[in-house]
Amino acid sequence: MLNTDTFSILQQALRARDMTYAELGQRLGLSEPTIKRIFSQRDCKLSRLMEICEVLEISLSDVVDRAERSTDEPLVLPIATEQELAADPSLFNLFILLRDQISETHLRRRYQLSDDQLFRMGMRLEALGLAEVQPGGRIRLLHEGALQLRPRGPLARHIAALNMRFLGQVIQSPPQDTSSFCTISRRMRPDSAKQIAEEIEALRQNIAELARQDQLVFSDADLTTFKFTSGWAAINYPDILEIKAEGVAPEQI
């Protein structure tokens, strides 16, 4: 999938040239509905993107460079929407799976969902303004960019549980070239800790940039979802570790 900014820039170029989707389709030998679908789904082959750029007389490198300089504002869900998702963990999980490009066919098979069950869940996401249920039962998310959930909001417990399950999988899995688990604690000054926090943020940004580049070049079938979870903060071990002396009840310690 191509970066959302790429298509926003192409739409701006269309408007600047007073060119309609129908006119663009005519130049490319495609129907207007096909062009609308490309821009609504924000997805096409690199070769098709190059053809669009050629018609608009704009270089692909200019489009990519401009996309890289654009920063997506993360979507912040209304508090009521987070509350609705928190009240139904299955609905929240479906939302996460759809964001991960898991197909409806796989969802039905993996979770033994009937067409009607998946349709009704899709309609609930639509009612929350998160998705659109299309003909054939396809559930199209209305926003596929960055998502920012409240750290202490209604979904905090579910997010914590998801990350704990993920870390459990990483810890128990054999080491691989594409996975890593590391934990370390050291005594240091707060200014040193701040530097490390800044380096972790730089790593997060690098992960996002590498993913952006891959999504610009490769099809979704060539991509695999990877997850990075980190925690860096002062720790007070007595708050999380417990010692029970033999033969002494916990309340007597």
PDB file of C-alpha atoms in Angstrom:
ATOM      1  CA  MET A   1       0.000   0.000   0.000  1.00  0.00           C
ATOM      2  CA  LEU A   2       1.265   3.455  -0.904  1.00  0.00           C
ATOM      3  CA  ASN A   3       1.539   6.189   1.637  1.00  0.00           C
ATOM      4  CA  THR A   4      -1.633   8.225   2.120  1.00  0.00           C
ATOM      5  CA  ASP A   5       0.303  11.466   1.506  1.00  0.00           C
ATOM      6  CA  THR A   6       1.213  10.262  -1.989  1.00  0.00           C
ATOM      7  CA  PHE A   7      -2.412  10.237  -3.078  1.00  0.00           C
ATOM      8  CA  SER A   8      -3.154  13.508  -1.302  1.00  0.00           C
ATOM      9  CA  ILE A   9      -0.377  15.135  -3.321  1.00  0.00           C
ATOM     10  CA  LEU A  10      -1.682  13.598  -6.556  1.00  0.00           C
ATOM     11  CA  GLN A  11      -5.189  14.866  -5.739  1.00  0.00           C
ATOM     12  CA  GLN A  12      -3.735  18.344  -5.184  1.00  0.00           C
ATOM     13  CA  ALA A  13      -1.979  18.070  -8.565  1.00  0.00           C
ATOM     14  CA  LEU A  14      -5.287  17.095 -10.211  1.00  0.00           C
ATOM     15  CA  ARG A  15      -7.031  20.123  -8.706  1.00  0.00           C
ATOM     16  CA  ALA A  16      -4.178  22.419  -9.744  1.00  0.00           C
ATOM     17  CA  ARG A  17      -4.642  21.265 -13.355  1.00  0.00           C
ATOM     18  CA  ASP A  18      -8.459  21.368 -13.196  1.00  0.00           C
ATOM     19  CA  MET A  19      -8.439  17.713 -14.206  1.00  0.00           C
ATOM     20  CA  THR A  20     -11.278  15.390 -13.165  1.00  0.00           C
ATOM     21  CA  TYR A  21     -11.096  11.690 -12.386  1.00  0.00           C
ATOM     22  CA  ALA A  22     -12.949  11.043 -15.636  1.00  0.00           C
ATOM     23  CA  GLU A  23     -10.371  12.994 -17.635  1.00  0.00           C
ATOM     24  CA  LEU A  24      -7.502  11.224 -15.904  1.00  0.00           C
ATOM     25  CA  GLY A  25      -9.140   7.875 -16.616  1.00  0.00           C
ATOM     26  CA  GLN A  26      -9.583   8.765 -20.268  1.00  0.00           C
ATOM     27  CA  ARG A  27      -5.888   9.613 -20.566  1.00  0.00           C
ATOM     28  CA  LEU A  28      -4.970   6.293 -18.934  1.00  0.00           C
ATOM     29  CA  GLY A  29      -7.559   4.181 -20.750  1.00  0.00           C
ATOM     30  CA  LEU A  30      -9.372   3.444 -17.496  1.00  0.00           C
ATOM     31  CA  SER A  31     -12.939   4.034 -16.372  1.00  0.00           C
ATOM     32  CA  GLU A  32     -13.834   6.812 -13.945  1.00  0.00           C
ATOM     33  CA  PRO A  33     -14.964   4.262 -11.276  1.00  0.00           C
ATOM     34  CA  THR A  34     -11.556   2.585 -11.509  1.00  0.00           C
ATOM     35  CA  ILE A  35      -9.766   5.897 -10.924  1.00  0.00           C
ATOM     36  CA  LYS A  36     -12.084   6.715  -8.030  1.00  0.00           C
ATOM     37  CA  ARG A  37     -11.380   3.309  -6.514  1.00  0.00           C
ATOM     38  CA  ILE A  38      -7.600   3.824  -6.774  1.00  0.00           C
ATOM     39  CA  PHE A  39      -7.836   7.142  -4.934  1.00  0.00           C
ATOM     40  CA  SER A  40     -10.421   6.016  -2.373  1.00  0.00           C
ATOM     41  CA  GLN A  41      -8.474   2.870  -1.491  1.00  0.00           C
ATOM     42  CA  ARG A  42      -5.202   4.785  -1.825  1.00  0.00           C
ATOM     43  CA  ASP A  43      -3.551   1.770  -3.368  1.00  0.00           C
ATOM     44  CA  CYS A  44      -2.158   0.907  -6.810  1.00  0.00           C
ATOM     45  CA  LYS A  45       0.851  -0.684  -8.460  1.00  0.00           C
ATOM     46  CA  LEU A  46       4.013   1.361  -8.801  1.00  0.00           C
ATOM     47  CA  SER A  47       3.700   1.175 -12.594  1.00  0.00           C
ATOM     48  CA  ARG A  48       0.199   2.690 -12.410  1.00  0.00           C
ATOM     49  CA  LEU A  49       1.466   5.435 -10.121  1.00  0.00           C
ATOM     50  CA  MET A  50       4.173   6.280 -12.658  1.00  0.00           C
ATOM     51  CA  GLU A  51       1.544   6.492 -15.415  1.00  0.00           C
ATOM     52  CA  ILE A  52      -0.539   8.899 -13.306  1.00  0.00           C
ATOM     53  CA  CYS A  53       2.541  11.023 -12.640  1.00  0.00           C
ATOM     54  CA  GLU A  54       3.320  11.086 -16.371  1.00  0.00           C
ATOM     55  CA  VAL A  55      -0.172  12.334 -17.223  1.00  0.00           C
ATOM     56  CA  LEU A  56       0.096  15.014 -14.538  1.00  0.00           C
ATOM     57  CA  GLU A  57       3.573  15.938 -15.789  1.00  0.00           C
ATOM     58  CA  ILE A  58       5.073  15.526 -12.348  1.00  0.00           C
ATOM     59  CA  SER A  59       8.008  13.284 -11.521  1.00  0.00           C
ATOM     60  CA  LEU A  60       7.562  10.334  -9.195  1.00  0.00           C
ATOM     61  CA  SER A  61      10.614  11.462  -7.225  1.00  0.00           C
ATOM     62  CA  ASP A  62       8.963  14.842  -6.597  1.00  0.00           C
ATOM     63  CA  VAL A  63       5.815  13.115  -5.333  1.00  0.00           C
ATOM     64  CA  VAL A  64       7.792  10.806  -3.062  1.00  0.00           C
ATOM     65  CA  ASP A  65      10.005  13.616  -1.760  1.00  0.00           C
ATOM     66  CA  ARG A  66       6.959  15.726  -0.964  1.00  0.00           C
ATOM     67  CA  ALA A  67       5.263  12.759   0.716  1.00  0.00           C
ATOM     68  CA  GLU A  68       8.318  12.196   2.886  1.00  0.00           C
ATOM     69  CA  ARG A  69       8.199  15.825   4.024  1.00  0.00           C
ATOM     70  CA  SER A  70       4.547  15.484   4.989  1.00  0.00           C
ATOM     71  CA  THR A  71       3.695  14.393   8.487  1.00  0.00           C
ATOM     72  CA  ASP A  72       0.481  12.516   9.115  1.00  0.00           C
ATOM     73  CA  GLU A  73      -1.455  13.808  12.070  1.00  0.00           C
ATOM     74  CA  PRO A  74      -2.507  10.699  14.000  1.00  0.00           C
ATOM     75  CA  LEU A  75      -6.215  10.065  14.290  1.00  0.00           C
ATOM     76  CA  VAL A  76      -7.472  10.596  17.845  1.00  0.00           C
ATOM     77  CA  LEU A  77     -10.725   8.749  18.415  1.00  0.00           C
ATOM     78  CA  PRO A  78     -13.511  10.472  20.338  1.00  0.00           C
ATOM     79  CA  ILE A  79     -13.634   9.342  23.950  1.00  0.00           C
ATOM     80  CA  ALA A  80     -17.120   7.870  23.336  1.00  0.00           C
ATOM     81  CA  THR A  81     -15.718   5.739  20.487  1.00  0.00           C
ATOM     82  CA  GLU A  82     -12.935   4.401  22.698  1.00  0.00           C
ATOM     83  CA  GLN A  83     -15.554   3.581  25.342  1.00  0.00           C
ATOM     84  CA  GLU A  84     -17.644   1.647  22.801  1.00  0.00           C
ATOM     85  CA  LEU A  85     -14.610  -0.342  21.652  1.00  0.00           C
ATOM     86  CA  ALA A  86     -13.514  -0.987  25.236  1.00  0.00           C
ATOM     87  CA  ALA A  87     -16.968  -2.350  26.061  1.00  0.00           C
ATOM     88  CA  ASP A  88     -16.594  -4.994  23.341  1.00  0.00           C
ATOM     89  CA  PRO A  89     -13.022  -6.338  23.108  1.00  0.00           C
ATOM     90  CA  SER A  90     -13.949  -8.465  20.061  1.00  0.00           C
ATOM     91  CA  LEU A  91     -14.988  -5.356  18.154  1.00  0.00           C
ATOM     92  CA  PHE A  92     -11.746  -3.620  19.133  1.00  0.00           C
ATOM     93  CA  ASN A  93      -9.754  -6.674  18.058  1.00  0.00           C
ATOM     94  CA  LEU A  94     -11.566  -6.710  14.700  1.00  0.00           C
ATOM     95  CA  PHE A  95     -10.643  -3.057  14.240  1.00  0.00           C
ATOM     96  CA  ILE A  96      -6.969  -3.867  14.919  1.00  0.00           C
ATOM     97  CA  LEU A  97      -7.034  -6.844  12.534  1.00  0.00           C
ATOM     98  CA  LEU A  98      -8.593  -4.790   9.741  1.00  0.00           C
ATOM     99  CA  ARG A  99      -5.907  -2.147  10.229  1.00  0.00           C
ATOM    100  CA  ASP A 100      -3.393  -4.962   9.758  1.00  0.00           C
ATOM    101  CA  GLN A 101      -4.908  -5.715   6.327  1.00  0.00           C
ATOM    102  CA  ILE A 102      -6.325  -9.086   7.405  1.00  0.00           C
ATOM    103  CA  SER A 103      -8.891 -10.097   4.801  1.00  0.00           C
ATOM    104  CA  GLU A 104     -12.532 -10.811   5.561  1.00  0.00           C
ATOM    105  CA  THR A 105     -12.051 -14.339   4.188  1.00  0.00           C
ATOM    106  CA  HIS A 106      -9.255 -15.034   6.672  1.00  0.00           C
ATOM    107  CA  LEU A 107     -11.243 -13.485   9.525  1.00  0.00           C
ATOM    108  CA  ARG A 108     -14.223 -15.737   8.829  1.00  0.00           C
ATOM    109  CA  ARG A 109     -12.046 -18.844   8.679  1.00  0.00           C
ATOM    110  CA  ARG A 110      -9.724 -18.016  11.591  1.00  0.00           C
ATOM    111  CA  TYR A 111     -12.440 -16.917  14.024  1.00  0.00           C
ATOM    112  CA  GLN A 112     -15.280 -19.079  12.673  1.00  0.00           C
ATOM    113  CA  LEU A 113     -17.459 -16.074  11.913  1.00  0.00           C
ATOM    114  CA  SER A 114     -20.510 -16.327   9.710  1.00  0.00           C
ATOM    115  CA  ASP A 115     -21.128 -13.780   6.966  1.00  0.00           C
ATOM    116  CA  ASP A 116     -23.928 -12.304   9.054  1.00  0.00           C
ATOM    117  CA  GLN A 117     -21.791 -12.038  12.209  1.00  0.00           C
ATOM    118  CA  LEU A 118     -18.957 -10.286  10.378  1.00  0.00           C
ATOM    119  CA  PHE A 119     -21.444  -8.027   8.597  1.00  0.00           C
ATOM    120  CA  ARG A 120     -23.069  -6.953  11.866  1.00  0.00           C
ATOM    121  CA  MET A 121     -19.678  -6.232  13.442  1.00  0.00           C
ATOM    122  CA  GLY A 122     -18.731  -4.232  10.363  1.00  0.00           C
ATOM    123  CA  MET A 123     -21.951  -2.227  10.665  1.00  0.00           C
ATOM    124  CA  ARG A 124     -21.081  -1.437  14.277  1.00  0.00           C
ATOM    125  CA  LEU A 125     -17.706  -0.081  13.156  1.00  0.00           C
ATOM    126  CA  GLU A 126     -19.544   1.911  10.502  1.00  0.00           C
ATOM    127  CA  ALA A 127     -21.896   3.356  13.126  1.00  0.00           C
ATOM    128  CA  LEU A 128     -18.818   4.481  15.069  1.00  0.00           C
ATOM    129  CA  GLY A 129     -17.491   6.259  11.987  1.00  0.00           C
ATOM    130  CA  LEU A 130     -14.526   3.905  11.687  1.00  0.00           C
ATOM    131  CA  ALA A 131     -15.422   1.898   8.597  1.00  0.00           C
ATOM    132  CA  GLU A 132     -17.700   1.506   5.617  1.00  0.00           C
ATOM    133  CA  VAL A 133     -19.359  -1.817   4.785  1.00  0.00           C
ATOM    134  CA  GLN A 134     -19.244  -2.211   1.010  1.00  0.00           C
ATOM    135  CA  PRO A 135     -21.146  -4.565  -1.336  1.00  0.00           C
ATOM    136  CA  GLY A 136     -19.935  -8.130  -0.961  1.00  0.00           C
ATOM    137  CA  GLY A 137     -19.265  -7.680   2.739  1.00  0.00           C
ATOM    138  CA  ARG A 138     -15.920  -5.945   2.415  1.00  0.00           C
ATOM    139  CA  ILE A 139     -15.190  -3.678   5.376  1.00  0.00           C
ATOM    140  CA  ARG A 140     -13.176  -0.634   4.344  1.00  0.00           C
ATOM    141  CA  LEU A 141     -11.593   1.430   7.096  1.00  0.00           C
ATOM    142  CA  LEU A 142     -12.142   5.151   6.705  1.00  0.00           C
ATOM    143  CA  HIS A 143      -8.730   5.988   8.152  1.00  0.00           C
ATOM    144  CA  GLU A 144      -5.683   3.764   7.670  1.00  0.00           C
ATOM    145  CA  GLY A 145      -3.035   6.207   8.847  1.00  0.00           C
ATOM    146  CA  ALA A 146      -1.513   6.654  12.268  1.00  0.00           C
ATOM    147  CA  LEU A 147      -3.824   6.127  15.231  1.00  0.00           C
ATOM    148  CA  GLN A 148      -3.278   7.619  18.674  1.00  0.00           C
ATOM    149  CA  LEU A 149      -5.130   6.084  21.597  1.00  0.00           C
ATOM    150  CA  ARG A 150      -5.303   7.717  24.992  1.00  0.00           C
ATOM    151  CA  PRO A 151      -2.572   6.212  27.228  1.00  0.00           C
ATOM    152  CA  ARG A 152      -4.905   6.243  30.240  1.00  0.00           C
ATOM    153  CA  GLY A 153      -8.158   6.097  28.304  1.00  0.00           C
ATOM    154  CA  PRO A 154     -10.899   3.465  28.133  1.00  0.00           C
ATOM    155  CA  LEU A 155      -8.765   1.167  25.954  1.00  0.00           C
ATOM    156  CA  ALA A 156      -5.638   1.329  28.127  1.00  0.00           C
ATOM    157  CA  ARG A 157      -6.299  -2.062  29.753  1.00  0.00           C
ATOM    158  CA  HIS A 158      -6.804  -3.756  26.377  1.00  0.00           C
ATOM    159  CA  ILE A 159      -3.672  -2.150  24.909  1.00  0.00           C
ATOM    160  CA  ALA A 160      -1.628  -3.266  27.919  1.00  0.00           C
ATOM    161  CA  ALA A 161      -2.945  -6.831  27.580  1.00  0.00           C
ATOM    162  CA  LEU A 162      -2.170  -6.877  23.847  1.00  0.00           C
ATOM    163  CA  ASN A 163       1.411  -5.752  24.431  1.00  0.00           C
ATOM    164  CA  MET A 164       1.915  -8.233  27.263  1.00  0.00           C
ATOM    165  CA  ARG A 165       0.765 -11.086  24.997  1.00  0.00           C
ATOM    166  CA  PHE A 166       3.085  -9.829  22.264  1.00  0.00           C
ATOM    167  CA  LEU A 167       6.070  -9.678  24.621  1.00  0.00           C
ATOM    168  CA  GLY A 168       5.255 -13.166  25.867  1.00  0.00           C
ATOM    169  CA  GLN A 169       5.405 -14.478  22.299  1.00  0.00           C
ATOM    170  CA  VAL A 170       8.731 -12.746  21.631  1.00  0.00           C
ATOM    171  CA  ILE A 171      10.297 -14.009  24.868  1.00  0.00           C
ATOM    172  CA  GLN A 172       9.212 -17.604  24.254  1.00  0.00           C
ATOM    173  CA  SER A 173      10.101 -17.694  20.541  1.00  0.00           C
ATOM    174  CA  PRO A 174      13.573 -18.799  19.387  1.00  0.00           C
ATOM    175  CA  PRO A 175      15.844 -15.901  18.350  1.00  0.00           C
ATOM    176  CA  GLN A 176      15.602 -14.988  14.668  1.00  0.00           C
ATOM    177  CA  ASP A 177      17.230 -12.495  12.330  1.00  0.00           C
ATOM    178  CA  THR A 178      14.032 -10.430  12.295  1.00  0.00           C
ATOM    179  CA  SER A 179      13.174 -10.539  16.001  1.00  0.00           C
ATOM    180  CA  SER A 180      14.874  -9.505  19.205  1.00  0.00           C
ATOM    181  CA  PHE A 181      14.183  -9.328  22.921  1.00  0.00           C
ATOM    182  CA  CYS A 182      16.314  -7.259  25.276  1.00  0.00           C
ATOM    183  CA  THR A 183      15.836  -6.110  28.836  1.00  0.00           C
ATOM    184  CA  ILE A 184      18.309  -4.117  30.884  1.00  0.00           C
ATOM    185  CA  SER A 185      18.295  -1.981  34.021  1.00  0.00           C
ATOM    186  CA  ARG A 186      21.135   0.269  35.153  1.00  0.00           C
ATOM    187  CA  ARG A 187      21.591   3.051  37.686  1.00  0.00           C
ATOM    188  CA  MET A 188      22.243   6.407  36.020  1.00  0.00           C
ATOM    189  CA  ARG A 189      21.576  10.127  36.120  1.00  0.00           C
ATOM    190  CA  PRO A 190      18.234  11.510  34.808  1.00  0.00           C
ATOM    191  CA  ASP A 191      20.027  13.415  32.019  1.00  0.00           C
ATOM    192  CA  SER A 192      21.484  10.131  30.746  1.00  0.00           C
ATOM    193  CA  ALA A 193      18.044   8.551  30.939  1.00  0.00           C
ATOM    194  CA  LYS A 194      16.641  11.454  28.908  1.00  0.00           C
ATOM    195  CA  GLN A 195      19.240  10.868  26.194  1.00  0.00           C
ATOM    196  CA  ILE A 196      18.243   7.214  25.949  1.00  0.00           C
ATOM    197  CA  ALA A 197      14.553   8.185  25.727  1.00  0.00           C
ATOM    198  CA  GLU A 198      15.432  10.502  22.822  1.00  0.00           C
ATOM    199  CA  GLU A 199      17.329   7.687  21.085  1.00  0.00           C
ATOM    200  CA  ILE A 200      14.335   5.364  21.489  1.00  0.00           C
ATOM    201  CA  GLU A 201      12.135   8.042  19.890  1.00  0.00           C
ATOM    202  CA  ALA A 202      14.637   8.354  17.035  1.00  0.00           C
ATOM    203  CA  LEU A 203      14.449   4.575  16.555  1.00  0.00           C
ATOM    204  CA  ARG A 204      10.649   4.743  16.477  1.00  0.00           C
ATOM    205  CA  GLN A 205      10.819   7.415  13.788  1.00  0.00           C
ATOM    206  CA  ASN A 206      13.322   5.331  11.794  1.00  0.00           C
ATOM    207  CA  ILE A 207      10.986   2.306  11.951  1.00  0.00           C
ATOM    208  CA  ALA A 208       8.118   4.455  10.679  1.00  0.00           C
ATOM    209  CA  GLU A 209      10.269   5.847   7.841  1.00  0.00           C
ATOM    210  CA  LEU A 210      11.542   2.436   6.702  1.00  0.00           C
ATOM    211  CA  ALA A 211       7.960   1.147   6.725  1.00  0.00           C
ATOM    212  CA  ARG A 212       6.827   4.175   4.704  1.00  0.00           C
ATOM    213  CA  GLN A 213       9.460   3.494   2.046  1.00  0.00           C
ATOM    214  CA  ASP A 214       8.548  -0.202   1.815  1.00  0.00           C
ATOM    215  CA  GLN A 215       4.855   0.638   1.477  1.00  0.00           C
ATOM    216  CA  LEU A 216       5.643   3.045  -1.354  1.00  0.00           C
ATOM    217  CA  VAL A 217       7.501   0.396  -3.348  1.00  0.00           C
ATOM    218  CA  PHE A 218       6.036  -3.020  -2.520  1.00  0.00           C
ATOM    219  CA  SER A 219       2.555  -4.504  -2.682  1.00  0.00           C
ATOM    220  CA  ASP A 220       0.756  -5.474   0.507  1.00  0.00           C
ATOM    221  CA  ALA A 221       1.348  -9.160  -0.296  1.00  0.00           C
ATOM    222  CA  ASP A 222       5.109  -8.557   0.016  1.00  0.00           C
ATOM    223  CA  LEU A 223       4.847  -6.956   3.454  1.00  0.00           C
ATOM    224  CA  THR A 224       4.855  -8.514   6.915  1.00  0.00           C
ATOM    225  CA  THR A 225       3.667  -6.736  10.045  1.00  0.00           C
ATOM    226  CA  PHE A 226       6.339  -6.236  12.719  1.00  0.00           C
ATOM    227  CA  LYS A 227       5.696  -4.701  16.122  1.00  0.00           C
ATOM    228  CA  PHE A 228       8.007  -2.739  18.409  1.00  0.00           C
ATOM    229  CA  THR A 229       7.155  -2.321  22.084  1.00  0.00           C
ATOM    230  CA  SER A 230       9.472  -0.557  24.512  1.00  0.00           C
ATOM    231  CA  GLY A 231       9.314   0.657  28.064  1.00  0.00           C
ATOM    232  CA  TRP A 232      11.824   3.064  29.550  1.00  0.00           C
ATOM    233  CA  ALA A 233      11.239   4.629  32.955  1.00  0.00           C
ATOM    234  CA  ALA A 234      12.575   4.737  36.467  1.00  0.00           C
ATOM    235  CA  ILE A 235      11.819   1.537  38.341  1.00  0.00           C
ATOM    236  CA  ASN A 236      11.380   0.874  42.040  1.00  0.00           C
ATOM    237  CA  TYR A 237      11.867  -2.882  42.372  1.00  0.00           C
ATOM    238  CA  PRO A 238      10.228  -3.191  45.821  1.00  0.00           C
ATOM    239  CA  ASP A 239       6.991  -1.974  44.208  1.00  0.00           C
ATOM    240  CA  ILE A 240       6.859  -4.918  41.790  1.00  0.00           C
ATOM    241  CA  LEU A 241       8.769  -7.700  43.556  1.00  0.00           C
ATOM    242  CA  GLU A 242       7.407  -9.683  46.468  1.00  0.00           C
ATOM    243  CA  ILE A 243       9.172 -11.834  49.070  1.00  0.00           C
ATOM    244  CA  LYS A 244       7.190 -14.188  51.271  1.00  0.00           C
ATOM    245  CA  ALA A 245       9.057 -15.684  54.224  1.00  0.00           C
ATOM    246  CA  GLU A 246       8.316 -19.360  54.805  1.00  0.00           C
ATOM    247  CA  GLY A 247       5.639 -19.916  57.423  1.00  0.00           C
ATOM    248  CA  VAL A 248       4.718 -16.232  57.634  1.00  0.00           C
ATOM    249  CA  ALA A 249       1.460 -14.918  56.215  1.00  0.00           C
ATOM    250  CA  PRO A 250       1.900 -12.043  53.722  1.00  0.00           C
ATOM    251  CA  GLU A 251       0.096  -9.524  55.970  1.00  0.00           C
ATOM    252  CA  GLN A 252       2.639 -10.212  58.765  1.00  0.00           C
ATOM    253  CA  ILE A 253       5.661  -9.233  56.665  1.00  0.00           C
TER     254      ILE A 253
END
